[in-house]
Coordinates of C-alpha atoms and ligand atoms in Angstrom, one line a residue:
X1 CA 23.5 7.1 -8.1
X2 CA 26.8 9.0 -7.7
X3 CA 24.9 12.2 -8.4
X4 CA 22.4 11.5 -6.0
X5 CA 25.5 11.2 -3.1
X6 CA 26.4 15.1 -4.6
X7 CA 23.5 16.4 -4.6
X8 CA 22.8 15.4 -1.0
X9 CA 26.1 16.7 0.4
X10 CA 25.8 20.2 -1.9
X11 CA 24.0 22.2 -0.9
X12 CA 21.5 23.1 2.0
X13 CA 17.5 22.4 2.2
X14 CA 16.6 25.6 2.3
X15 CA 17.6 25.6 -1.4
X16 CA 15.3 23.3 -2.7
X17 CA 13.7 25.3 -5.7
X18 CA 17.7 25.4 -7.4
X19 CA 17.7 21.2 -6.8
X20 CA 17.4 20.2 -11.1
X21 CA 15.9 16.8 -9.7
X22 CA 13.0 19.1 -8.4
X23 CA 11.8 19.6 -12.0
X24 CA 9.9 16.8 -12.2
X25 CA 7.7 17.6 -8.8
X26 CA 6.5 20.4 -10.8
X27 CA 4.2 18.3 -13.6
X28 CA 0.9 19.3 -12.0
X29 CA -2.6 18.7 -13.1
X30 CA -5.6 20.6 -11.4
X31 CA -9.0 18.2 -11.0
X32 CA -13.1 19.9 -12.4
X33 CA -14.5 21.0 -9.2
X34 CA -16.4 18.3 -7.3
X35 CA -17.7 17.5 -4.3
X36 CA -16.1 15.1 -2.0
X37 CA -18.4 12.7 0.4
X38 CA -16.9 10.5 2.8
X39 CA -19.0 7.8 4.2
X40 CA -17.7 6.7 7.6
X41 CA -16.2 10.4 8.4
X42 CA -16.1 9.5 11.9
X43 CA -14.0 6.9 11.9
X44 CA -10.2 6.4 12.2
X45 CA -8.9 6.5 8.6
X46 CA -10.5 10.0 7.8
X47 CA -8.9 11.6 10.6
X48 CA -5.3 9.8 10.3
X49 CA -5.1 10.0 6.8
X50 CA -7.8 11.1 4.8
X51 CA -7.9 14.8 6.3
X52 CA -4.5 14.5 6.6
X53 CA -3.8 14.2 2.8
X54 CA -6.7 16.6 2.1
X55 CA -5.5 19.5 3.9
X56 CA -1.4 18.6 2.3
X57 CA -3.4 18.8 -1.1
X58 CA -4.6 22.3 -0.3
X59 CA -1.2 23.5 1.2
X60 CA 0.3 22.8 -2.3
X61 CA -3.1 24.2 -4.0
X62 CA -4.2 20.9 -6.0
X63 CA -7.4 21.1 -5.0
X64 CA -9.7 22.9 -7.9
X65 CA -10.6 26.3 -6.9
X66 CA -14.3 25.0 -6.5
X67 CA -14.3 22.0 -4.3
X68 CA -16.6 20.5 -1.3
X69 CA -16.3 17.7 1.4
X70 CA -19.0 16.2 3.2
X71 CA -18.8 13.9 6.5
X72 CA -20.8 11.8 6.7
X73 CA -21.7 9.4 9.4
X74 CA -23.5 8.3 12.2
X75 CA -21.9 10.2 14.8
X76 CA -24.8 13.0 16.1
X77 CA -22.4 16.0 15.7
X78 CA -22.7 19.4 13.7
X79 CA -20.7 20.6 10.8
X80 CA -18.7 22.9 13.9
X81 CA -17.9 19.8 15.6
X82 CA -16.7 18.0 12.8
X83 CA -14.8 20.6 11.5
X84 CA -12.9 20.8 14.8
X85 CA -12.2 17.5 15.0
X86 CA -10.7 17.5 11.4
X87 CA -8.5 20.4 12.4
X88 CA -7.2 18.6 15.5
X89 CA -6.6 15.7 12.9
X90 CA -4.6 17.4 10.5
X91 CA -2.3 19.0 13.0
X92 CA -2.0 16.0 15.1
X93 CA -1.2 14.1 11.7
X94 CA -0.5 16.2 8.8
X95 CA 2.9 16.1 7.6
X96 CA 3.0 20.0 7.1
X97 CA 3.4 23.1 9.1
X98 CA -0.4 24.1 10.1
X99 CA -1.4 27.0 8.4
X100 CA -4.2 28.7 9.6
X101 CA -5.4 30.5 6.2
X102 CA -4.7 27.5 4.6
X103 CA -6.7 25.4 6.5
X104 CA -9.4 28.2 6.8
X105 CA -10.3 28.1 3.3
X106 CA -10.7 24.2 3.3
X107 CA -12.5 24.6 6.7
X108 CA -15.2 26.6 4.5
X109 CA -16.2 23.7 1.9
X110 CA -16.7 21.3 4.7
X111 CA -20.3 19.8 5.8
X112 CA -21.1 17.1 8.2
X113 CA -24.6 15.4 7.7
X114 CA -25.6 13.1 10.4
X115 CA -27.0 9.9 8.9
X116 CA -27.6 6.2 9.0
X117 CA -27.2 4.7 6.0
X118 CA -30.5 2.7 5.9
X119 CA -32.5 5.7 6.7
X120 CA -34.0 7.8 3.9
X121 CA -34.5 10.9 5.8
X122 CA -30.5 11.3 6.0
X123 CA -29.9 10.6 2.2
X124 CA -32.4 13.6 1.6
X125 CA -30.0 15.7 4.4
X126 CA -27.2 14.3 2.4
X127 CA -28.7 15.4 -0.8
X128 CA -29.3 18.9 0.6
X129 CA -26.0 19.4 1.2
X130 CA -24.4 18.6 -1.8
X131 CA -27.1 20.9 -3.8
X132 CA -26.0 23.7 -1.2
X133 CA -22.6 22.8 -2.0
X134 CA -23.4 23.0 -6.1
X135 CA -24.9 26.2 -5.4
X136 CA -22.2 28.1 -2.8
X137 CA -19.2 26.5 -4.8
X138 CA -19.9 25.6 -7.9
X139 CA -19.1 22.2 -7.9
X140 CA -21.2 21.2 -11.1
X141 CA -22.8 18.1 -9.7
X142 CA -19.5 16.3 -10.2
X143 CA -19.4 13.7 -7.3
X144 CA -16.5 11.3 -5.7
X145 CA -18.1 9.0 -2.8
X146 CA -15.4 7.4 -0.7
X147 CA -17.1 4.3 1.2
X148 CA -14.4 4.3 4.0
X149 CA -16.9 2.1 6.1
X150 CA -16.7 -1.7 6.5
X151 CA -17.9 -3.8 3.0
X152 CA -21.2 -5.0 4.7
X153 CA -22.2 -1.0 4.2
X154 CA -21.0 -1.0 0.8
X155 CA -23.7 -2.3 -1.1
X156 CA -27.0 0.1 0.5
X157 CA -24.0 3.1 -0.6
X158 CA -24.1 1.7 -3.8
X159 CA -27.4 1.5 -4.4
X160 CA -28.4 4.8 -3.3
X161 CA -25.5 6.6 -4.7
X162 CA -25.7 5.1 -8.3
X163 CA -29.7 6.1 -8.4
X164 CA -29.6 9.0 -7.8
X165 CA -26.6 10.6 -10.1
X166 CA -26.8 14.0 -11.1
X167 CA -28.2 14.7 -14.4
X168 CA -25.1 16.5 -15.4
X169 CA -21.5 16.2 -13.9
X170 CA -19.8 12.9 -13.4
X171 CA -20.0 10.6 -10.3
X172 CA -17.1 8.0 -8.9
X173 CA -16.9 5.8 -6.0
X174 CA -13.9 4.7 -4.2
X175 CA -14.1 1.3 -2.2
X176 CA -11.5 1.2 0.7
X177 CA -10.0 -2.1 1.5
X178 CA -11.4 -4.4 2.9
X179 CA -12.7 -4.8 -0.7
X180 CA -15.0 -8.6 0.7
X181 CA -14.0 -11.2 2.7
X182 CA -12.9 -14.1 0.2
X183 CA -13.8 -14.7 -3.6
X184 CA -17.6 -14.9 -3.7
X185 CA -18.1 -11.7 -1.0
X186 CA -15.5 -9.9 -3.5
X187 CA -17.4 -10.8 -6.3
X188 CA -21.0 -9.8 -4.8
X189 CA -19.3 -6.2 -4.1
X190 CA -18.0 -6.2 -8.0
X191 CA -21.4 -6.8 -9.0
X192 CA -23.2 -4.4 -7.1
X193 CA -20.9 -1.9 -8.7
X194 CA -21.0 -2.8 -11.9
X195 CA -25.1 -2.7 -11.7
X196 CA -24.3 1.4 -11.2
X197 CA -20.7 2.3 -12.4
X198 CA -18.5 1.5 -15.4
X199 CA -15.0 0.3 -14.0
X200 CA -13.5 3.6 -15.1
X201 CA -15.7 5.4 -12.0
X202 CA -14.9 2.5 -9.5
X203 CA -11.3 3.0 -7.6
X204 CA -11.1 0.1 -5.2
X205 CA -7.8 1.4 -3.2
X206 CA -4.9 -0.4 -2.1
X207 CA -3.0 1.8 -0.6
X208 CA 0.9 0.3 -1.4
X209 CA -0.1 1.7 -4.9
X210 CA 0.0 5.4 -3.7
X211 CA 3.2 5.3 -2.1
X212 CA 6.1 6.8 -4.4
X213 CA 8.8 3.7 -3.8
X214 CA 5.9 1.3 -5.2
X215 CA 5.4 3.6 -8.3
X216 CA 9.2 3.6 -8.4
X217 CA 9.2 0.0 -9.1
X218 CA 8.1 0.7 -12.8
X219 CA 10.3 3.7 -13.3
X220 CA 13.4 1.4 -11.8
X221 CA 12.6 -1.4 -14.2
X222 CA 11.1 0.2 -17.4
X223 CA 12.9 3.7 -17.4
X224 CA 16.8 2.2 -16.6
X225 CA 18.4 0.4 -19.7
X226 CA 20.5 -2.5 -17.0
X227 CA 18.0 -3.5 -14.9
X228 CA 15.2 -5.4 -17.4
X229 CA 17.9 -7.6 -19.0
X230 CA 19.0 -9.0 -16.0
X231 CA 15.2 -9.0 -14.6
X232 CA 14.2 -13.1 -15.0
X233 CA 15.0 -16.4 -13.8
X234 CA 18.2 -16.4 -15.8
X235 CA 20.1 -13.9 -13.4
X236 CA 18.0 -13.6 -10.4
X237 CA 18.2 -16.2 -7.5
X238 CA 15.2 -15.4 -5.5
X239 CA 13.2 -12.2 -4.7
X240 CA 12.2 -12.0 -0.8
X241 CA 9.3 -9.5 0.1
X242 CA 9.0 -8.4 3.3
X243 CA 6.3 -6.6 5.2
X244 CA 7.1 -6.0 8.5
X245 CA 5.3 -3.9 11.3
X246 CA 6.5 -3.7 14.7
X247 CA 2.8 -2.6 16.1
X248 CA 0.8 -5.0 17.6
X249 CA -3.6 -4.6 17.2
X250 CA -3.5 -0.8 17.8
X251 CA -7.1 -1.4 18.9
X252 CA -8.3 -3.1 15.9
X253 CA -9.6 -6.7 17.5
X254 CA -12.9 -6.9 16.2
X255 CA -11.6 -6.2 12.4
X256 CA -8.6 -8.1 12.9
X257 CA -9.9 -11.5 14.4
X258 CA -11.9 -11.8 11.4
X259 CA -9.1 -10.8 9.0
X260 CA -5.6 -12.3 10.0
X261 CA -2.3 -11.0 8.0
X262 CA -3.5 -13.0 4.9
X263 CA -7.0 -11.2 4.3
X264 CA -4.9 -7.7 6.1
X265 CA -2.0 -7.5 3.9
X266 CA -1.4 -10.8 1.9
X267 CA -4.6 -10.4 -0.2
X268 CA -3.7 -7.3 -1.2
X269 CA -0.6 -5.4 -0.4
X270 CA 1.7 -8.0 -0.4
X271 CA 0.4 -9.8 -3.9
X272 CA 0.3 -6.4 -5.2
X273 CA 3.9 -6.3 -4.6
X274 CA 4.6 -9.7 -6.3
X275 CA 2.3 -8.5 -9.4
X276 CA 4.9 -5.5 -10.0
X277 CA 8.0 -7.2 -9.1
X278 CA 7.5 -9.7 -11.6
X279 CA 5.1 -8.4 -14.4
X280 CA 5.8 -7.5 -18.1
X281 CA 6.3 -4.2 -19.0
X282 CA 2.7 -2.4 -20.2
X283 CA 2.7 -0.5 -23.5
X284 CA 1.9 2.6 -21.6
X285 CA 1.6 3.9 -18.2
X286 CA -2.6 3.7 -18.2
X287 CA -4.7 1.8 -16.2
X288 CA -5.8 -1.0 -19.0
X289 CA -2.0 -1.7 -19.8
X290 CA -0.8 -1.5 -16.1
X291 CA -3.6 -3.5 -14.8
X292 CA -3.7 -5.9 -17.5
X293 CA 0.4 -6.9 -16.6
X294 CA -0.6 -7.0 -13.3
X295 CA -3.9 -9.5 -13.5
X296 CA -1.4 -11.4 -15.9
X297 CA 1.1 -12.2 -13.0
X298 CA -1.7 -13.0 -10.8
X299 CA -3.1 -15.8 -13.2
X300 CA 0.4 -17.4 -13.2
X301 CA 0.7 -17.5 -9.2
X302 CA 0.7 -21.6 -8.5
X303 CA -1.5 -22.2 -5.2
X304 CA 1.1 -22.4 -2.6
X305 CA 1.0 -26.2 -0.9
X306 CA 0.5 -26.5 2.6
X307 CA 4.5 -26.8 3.4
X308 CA 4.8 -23.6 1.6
X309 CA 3.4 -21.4 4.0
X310 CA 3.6 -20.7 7.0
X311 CA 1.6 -18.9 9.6
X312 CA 1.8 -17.4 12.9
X313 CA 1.0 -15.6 16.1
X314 CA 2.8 -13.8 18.6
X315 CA 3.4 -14.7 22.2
X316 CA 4.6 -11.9 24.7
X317 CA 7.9 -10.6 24.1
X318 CA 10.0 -7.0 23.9
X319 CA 9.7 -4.4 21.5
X320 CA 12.1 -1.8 21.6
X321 CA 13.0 -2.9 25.0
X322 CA 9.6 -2.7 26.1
X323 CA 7.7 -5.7 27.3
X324 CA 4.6 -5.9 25.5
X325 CA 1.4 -9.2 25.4
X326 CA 0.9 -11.5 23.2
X327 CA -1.4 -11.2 20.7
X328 CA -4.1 -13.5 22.7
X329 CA -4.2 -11.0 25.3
X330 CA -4.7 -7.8 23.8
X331 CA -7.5 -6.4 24.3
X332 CA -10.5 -8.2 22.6
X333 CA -9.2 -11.0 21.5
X334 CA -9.9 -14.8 23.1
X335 CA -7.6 -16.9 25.2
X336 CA -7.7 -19.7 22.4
X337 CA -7.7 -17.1 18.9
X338 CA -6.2 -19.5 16.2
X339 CA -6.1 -15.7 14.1
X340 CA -2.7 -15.8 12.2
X341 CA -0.4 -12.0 13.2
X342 CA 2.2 -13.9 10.5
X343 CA 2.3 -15.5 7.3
X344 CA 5.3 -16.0 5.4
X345 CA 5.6 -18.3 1.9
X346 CA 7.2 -19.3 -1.3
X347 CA 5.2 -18.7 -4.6
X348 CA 6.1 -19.0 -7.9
X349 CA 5.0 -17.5 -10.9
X350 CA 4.6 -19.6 -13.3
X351 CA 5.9 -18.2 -17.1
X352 CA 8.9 -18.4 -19.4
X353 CA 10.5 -15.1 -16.9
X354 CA 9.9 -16.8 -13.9
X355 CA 9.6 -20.5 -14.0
X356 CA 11.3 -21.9 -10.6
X357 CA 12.6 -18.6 -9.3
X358 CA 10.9 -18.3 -5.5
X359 CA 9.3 -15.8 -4.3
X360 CA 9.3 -15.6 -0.9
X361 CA 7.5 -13.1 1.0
X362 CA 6.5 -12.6 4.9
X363 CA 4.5 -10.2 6.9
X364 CA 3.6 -10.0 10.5
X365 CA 2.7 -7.4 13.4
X366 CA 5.0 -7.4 16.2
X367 CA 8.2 -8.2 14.3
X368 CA 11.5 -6.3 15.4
X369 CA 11.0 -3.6 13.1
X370 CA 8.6 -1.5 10.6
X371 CA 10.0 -2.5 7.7
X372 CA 8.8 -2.7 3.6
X373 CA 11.1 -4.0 1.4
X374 CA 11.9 -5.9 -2.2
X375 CA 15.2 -7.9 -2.3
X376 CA 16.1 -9.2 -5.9
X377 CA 18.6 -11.9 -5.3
X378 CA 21.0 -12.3 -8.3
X379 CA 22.5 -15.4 -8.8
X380 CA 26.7 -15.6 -7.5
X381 CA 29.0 -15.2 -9.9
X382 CA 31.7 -18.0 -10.7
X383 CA 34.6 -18.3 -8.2
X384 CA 36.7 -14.8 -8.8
X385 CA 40.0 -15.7 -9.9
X386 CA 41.6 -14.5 -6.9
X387 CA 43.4 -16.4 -4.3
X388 CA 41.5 -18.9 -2.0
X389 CA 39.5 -16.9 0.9
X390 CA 39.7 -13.5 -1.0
X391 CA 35.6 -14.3 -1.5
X392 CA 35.0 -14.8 2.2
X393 CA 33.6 -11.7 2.5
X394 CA 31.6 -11.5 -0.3
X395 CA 27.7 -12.2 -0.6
X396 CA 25.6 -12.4 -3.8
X397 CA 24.3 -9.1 -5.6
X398 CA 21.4 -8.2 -4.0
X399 CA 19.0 -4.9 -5.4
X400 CA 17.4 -4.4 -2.4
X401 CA 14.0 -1.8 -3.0
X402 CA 13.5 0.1 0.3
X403 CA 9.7 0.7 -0.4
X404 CA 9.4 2.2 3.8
X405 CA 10.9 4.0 5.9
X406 CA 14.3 4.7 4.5
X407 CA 12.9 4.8 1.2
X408 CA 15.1 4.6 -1.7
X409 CA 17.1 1.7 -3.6
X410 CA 20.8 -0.1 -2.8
X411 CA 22.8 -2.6 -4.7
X412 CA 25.1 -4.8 -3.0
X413 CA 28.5 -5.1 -4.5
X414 CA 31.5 -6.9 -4.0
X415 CA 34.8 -4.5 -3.6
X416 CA 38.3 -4.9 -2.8
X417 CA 39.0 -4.2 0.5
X418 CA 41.9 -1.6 0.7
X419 CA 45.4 -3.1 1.2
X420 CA 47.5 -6.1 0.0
X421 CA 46.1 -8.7 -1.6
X422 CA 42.7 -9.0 -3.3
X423 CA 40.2 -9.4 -0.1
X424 CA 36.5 -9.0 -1.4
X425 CA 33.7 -7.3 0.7
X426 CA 30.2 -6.7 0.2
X427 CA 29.5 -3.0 0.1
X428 CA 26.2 -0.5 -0.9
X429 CA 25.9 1.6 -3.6
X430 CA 22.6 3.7 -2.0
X431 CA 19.8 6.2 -3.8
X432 CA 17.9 7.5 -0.6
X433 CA 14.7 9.6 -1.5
X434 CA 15.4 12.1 1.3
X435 CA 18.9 12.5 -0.2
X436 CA 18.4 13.0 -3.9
X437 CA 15.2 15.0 -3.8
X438 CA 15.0 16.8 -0.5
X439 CA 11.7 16.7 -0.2
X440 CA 9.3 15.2 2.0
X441 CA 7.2 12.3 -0.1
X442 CA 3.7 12.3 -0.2
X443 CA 1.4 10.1 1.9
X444 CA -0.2 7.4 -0.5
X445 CA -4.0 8.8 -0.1
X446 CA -3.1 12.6 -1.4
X447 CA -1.4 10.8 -4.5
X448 CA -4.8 8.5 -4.5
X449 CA -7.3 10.8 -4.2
X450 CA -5.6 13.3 -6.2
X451 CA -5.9 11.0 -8.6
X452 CA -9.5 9.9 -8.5
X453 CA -10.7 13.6 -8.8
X454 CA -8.6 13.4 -12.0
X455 CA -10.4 10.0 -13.2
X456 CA -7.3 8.1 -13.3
X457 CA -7.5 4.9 -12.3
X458 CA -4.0 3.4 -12.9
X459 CA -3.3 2.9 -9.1
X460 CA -6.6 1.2 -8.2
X461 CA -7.2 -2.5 -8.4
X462 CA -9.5 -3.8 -10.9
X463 CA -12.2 -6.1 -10.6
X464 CA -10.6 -9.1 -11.8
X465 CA -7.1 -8.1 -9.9
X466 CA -8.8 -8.2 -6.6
X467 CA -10.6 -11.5 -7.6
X468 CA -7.6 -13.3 -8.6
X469 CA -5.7 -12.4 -5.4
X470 CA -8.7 -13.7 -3.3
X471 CA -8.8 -17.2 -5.1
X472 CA -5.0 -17.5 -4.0
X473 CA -6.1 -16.6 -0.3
X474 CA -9.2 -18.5 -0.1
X475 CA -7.3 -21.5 -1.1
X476 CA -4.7 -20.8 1.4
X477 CA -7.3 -20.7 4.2
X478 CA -9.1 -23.4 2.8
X479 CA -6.3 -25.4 3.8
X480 CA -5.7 -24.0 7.1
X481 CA -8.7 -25.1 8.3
X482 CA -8.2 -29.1 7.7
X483 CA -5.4 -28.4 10.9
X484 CA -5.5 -26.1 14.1
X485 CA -2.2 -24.3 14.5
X486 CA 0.0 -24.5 17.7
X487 CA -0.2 -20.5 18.9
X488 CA 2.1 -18.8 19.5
X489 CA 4.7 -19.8 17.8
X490 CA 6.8 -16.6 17.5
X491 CA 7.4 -14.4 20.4
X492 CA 6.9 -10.9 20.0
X493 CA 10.1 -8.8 18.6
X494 CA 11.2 -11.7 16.9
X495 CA 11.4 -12.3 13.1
X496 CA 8.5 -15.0 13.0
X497 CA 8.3 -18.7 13.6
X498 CA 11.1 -20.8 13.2
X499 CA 9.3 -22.6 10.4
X500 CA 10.0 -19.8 8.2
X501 CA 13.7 -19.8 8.5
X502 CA 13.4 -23.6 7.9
X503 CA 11.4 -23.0 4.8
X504 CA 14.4 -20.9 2.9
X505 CA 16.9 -23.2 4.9
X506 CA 15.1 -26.2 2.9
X507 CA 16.1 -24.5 -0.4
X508 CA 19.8 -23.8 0.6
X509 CA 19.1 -20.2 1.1
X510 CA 17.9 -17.1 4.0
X511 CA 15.9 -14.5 4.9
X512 CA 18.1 -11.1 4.8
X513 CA 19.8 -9.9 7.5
X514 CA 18.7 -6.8 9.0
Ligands
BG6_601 C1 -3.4 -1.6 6.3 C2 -3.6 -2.7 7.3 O1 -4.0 -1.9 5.1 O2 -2.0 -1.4 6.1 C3 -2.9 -2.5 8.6 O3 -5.0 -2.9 7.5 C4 -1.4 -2.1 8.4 O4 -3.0 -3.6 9.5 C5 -1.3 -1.0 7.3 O5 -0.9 -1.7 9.6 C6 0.1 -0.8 7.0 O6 0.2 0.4 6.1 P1 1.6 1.2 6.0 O7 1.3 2.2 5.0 O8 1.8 1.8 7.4 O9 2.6 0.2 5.6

């Protein structure tokens, strides 16, 4: 840590390339040529993100040398059209410099096919234009199908897609989330897959998994001698994962009335989160060993009782100063909505590391602050020996894992505070990302799709991850439904509903400060 603090005050960004904790940024592996086809093109996620990350891809030239994309959607537009719209994407949201040779050549592997997805005349269109793609580019009849399109879709995609493979090449599918809508919709989609793919062509994404401070979790834990010793119920208090978004519906009403924050974020990101904090370490960094650790954690999860969670909604209230509605009154969503915007909740997991060491964890929209994080509690030392008050000052170690923004790590320590006599205060020892590396990190999808080009499927759930996180949710809104919940209950800008200050307040303890 104290070389992190020199490199960040040593020397200038410009000279990055002489930075020795650059070396590692430089482990690169190039992907076969393929052709990439987005289903759903049009919509939100391939223009904030998904062109986004392809276009940072090219600007660091990890795309192979032969490579294709393909649009595809409903939307009656032409390949220009698309094209233009993808380039007003990626400068709107890229995180680079727009480059216009750089976008240029990806600009030339791009098609848009116009097509309903029930309508054979558009999967021939489609299959025209991956041939032409084969042909101009030499893509090899390698395919990657992205179903970024809601999971009613995914199934006709499936189908079609897993017929009609190339006689030579390889083909992969990735399923964005919402991956169902509780257990027996989740399962459905894992069958319908496994009719066409093995599980080593299936990447359902969660995106947490692509972000560097999540994948940092494992090297903090299983590449640093101190931290696993200490990492179990002996030493640690409480962990407290928090998931905090200070947007409100950002025009999402139809999607999110049927979700809430426990099908948005709890099902996946959230439990994903827990499965990390608190697995074993895997015998290798691969997908069956990683995933394996994972699922593990995820069988040990007791059903949280009704008193241990909690769930909310947000009344008006100020952001940033700014007045903003409640959650009833944004746009497309009904006077009486009994959707939750917050959940919060105390799980244990249930083996010889963990038994009776909470877990709490809470996530809402409209809350004070974007904010990711994973605080490991340690338990307080005995009394110091020093005279009586000296401790005032002092709070219990806390490892606090800034997974966004801010990313990086902190411990809290207790030091003397300069002077007479042996006054304790709590002060932070911090690794920030910015600092140590000085370099922007990459967004989650290049990492993930990156990565699906190269077959890897270490950071995608597996089928019987996703279906283990669904029983946990459809039992928690199983048992919402015997009760209709007071809305709102929290007002927006807040930190949630009372009730889940009482819940740590119950057990003697509560949530971080900020
Ligand atoms: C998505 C949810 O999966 O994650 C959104 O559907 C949420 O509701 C988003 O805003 C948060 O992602 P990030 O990367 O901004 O934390």
């Amino acid at each position: 840590m104290t070389e992190v603090q020199d490199t960040r005050d040593a020397a200038p960004a410009e000279e990055v390339g002489e930075n020795p904790l650059l070396e590692g940024l430089r482990i690169r592996r190039t992907p076969e040529a393929c052709v990439l086809t987005i289903f759903g093109a049009s919509g939100d996620l391939t223009q904030r993100k998904l062109f986004p990350a392809l276009y940072a891809l090219a600007f660091r030239d990890l795309l192979p040398p032969q490579f294709g994309v393909v649009g595809a959607a409903r939307s009656a537009i032409d390949t220009e059209e698309f094209v233009e719209r993808m380039r007003a994407a990626v400068e709107e949201h890229g995180r680079d410099e727009f480059r216009q040779d750089v976008w240029d050549e990806l600009a030339a592997s791009v098609r848009y096919v116009s097509m309903d997805f029930k309508d054979e005349a558009g999967w021939q269109r489609l299959i025209d234009a991956l041939t032409e793609l084969d042909d101009e580019r030499g893509t090899g009849g390698n395919r990657v199908y992205y179903m970024a399109v809601p999971p009613s879709a995914f199934e006709g995609i499936v189908a079609h897609v897993g017929e009609r493979r190339e006689a030579e090449g390889w083909t992969r599918v990735i399923a964005e989330k919402p991956f169902g809508h509780d257990l027996a919709s989740a399962r459905a989609l894992n069958a319908t897959l496994a009719e066409h793919f093995a599980e080593e062509e299936i990447f359902r994404i969660d995106h947490y998994l692509g972000k560097e401070t999540v994948q940092n979790m494992l090297v903090l834990r299983f590449a640093n001698g101190i931290f696993e010793p200490v990492w179990n119920r002996q030493f640690i208090d409480h962990v407290q994962i928090t998931v905090a978004e200070s947007v409100g519906l950002e025009g999402r009403a139809s999607f999110y009335e049927e979700a809430g924050a426990v099908r948005d974020i709890v099902q996946n990101h959230l439990l994903q989160l827990v499965a990390l904090t608190a697995m074993e370490p895997p015998i290798a960094f691969d997908a069956e060993s990683v995933r394996t650790e994972k699922v593990k954690v995820l069988k040990s999860l007791h059903t949280p009782g009704p008193k241990h969670i909690i769930r909310g909604q947000y009344g008006p209230g100020l952001i940033e100063g700014e007045q903003v509605p409640g959650y009833r009154d944004e746009e497309g969503v009904g006077p009486e909505s009994a959707t939750e915007t917050y959940v919060g909740g105390k799980l244990y997991v249930d083996n010889w590391r963990w038994a009776d060491t909470p877990f709490y964890f809470r996530t809402g929209k409209r809350l004070p602050k974007r904010e990711t994080t994973i605080a490991i509690q340690f338990k307080r030392a005995p009394k110091p020996p020093f005279e009586a008050g000296s401790e005032d000052g002092l709070r219990p170690n806390v490892l606090l894992l800034h997974i966004q923004p801010d990313e990086g790590v902190s411990l809290a320590i207790g030091a003397k505070v300069p002077g007479q006599g042996m006054a304790i205060r709590t002060v932070h020892m911090d690794f920030l990302y910015g600092g140590a590396f000085r370099t922007g990190l990459p967004e989650a999808y290049e990492r993930l799709i990156l990565d699906c080009m190269l077959g890897d499927t270490t950071l995608f759930m597996r089928a019987d991850e996703v279906e283990e996180q669904w029983a946990l949710v459809d039992a928690v809104v199983a048992a919402w439904k015997r009760d209709r919940p007071s809305f709102p209950n929290y007002a927006a800008g807040s930190w949630g509903p009372a009730a889940a200050d009482d819940l740590l307040h119950r057990d003697g303890r509560s949530w971080r400060r900020h």
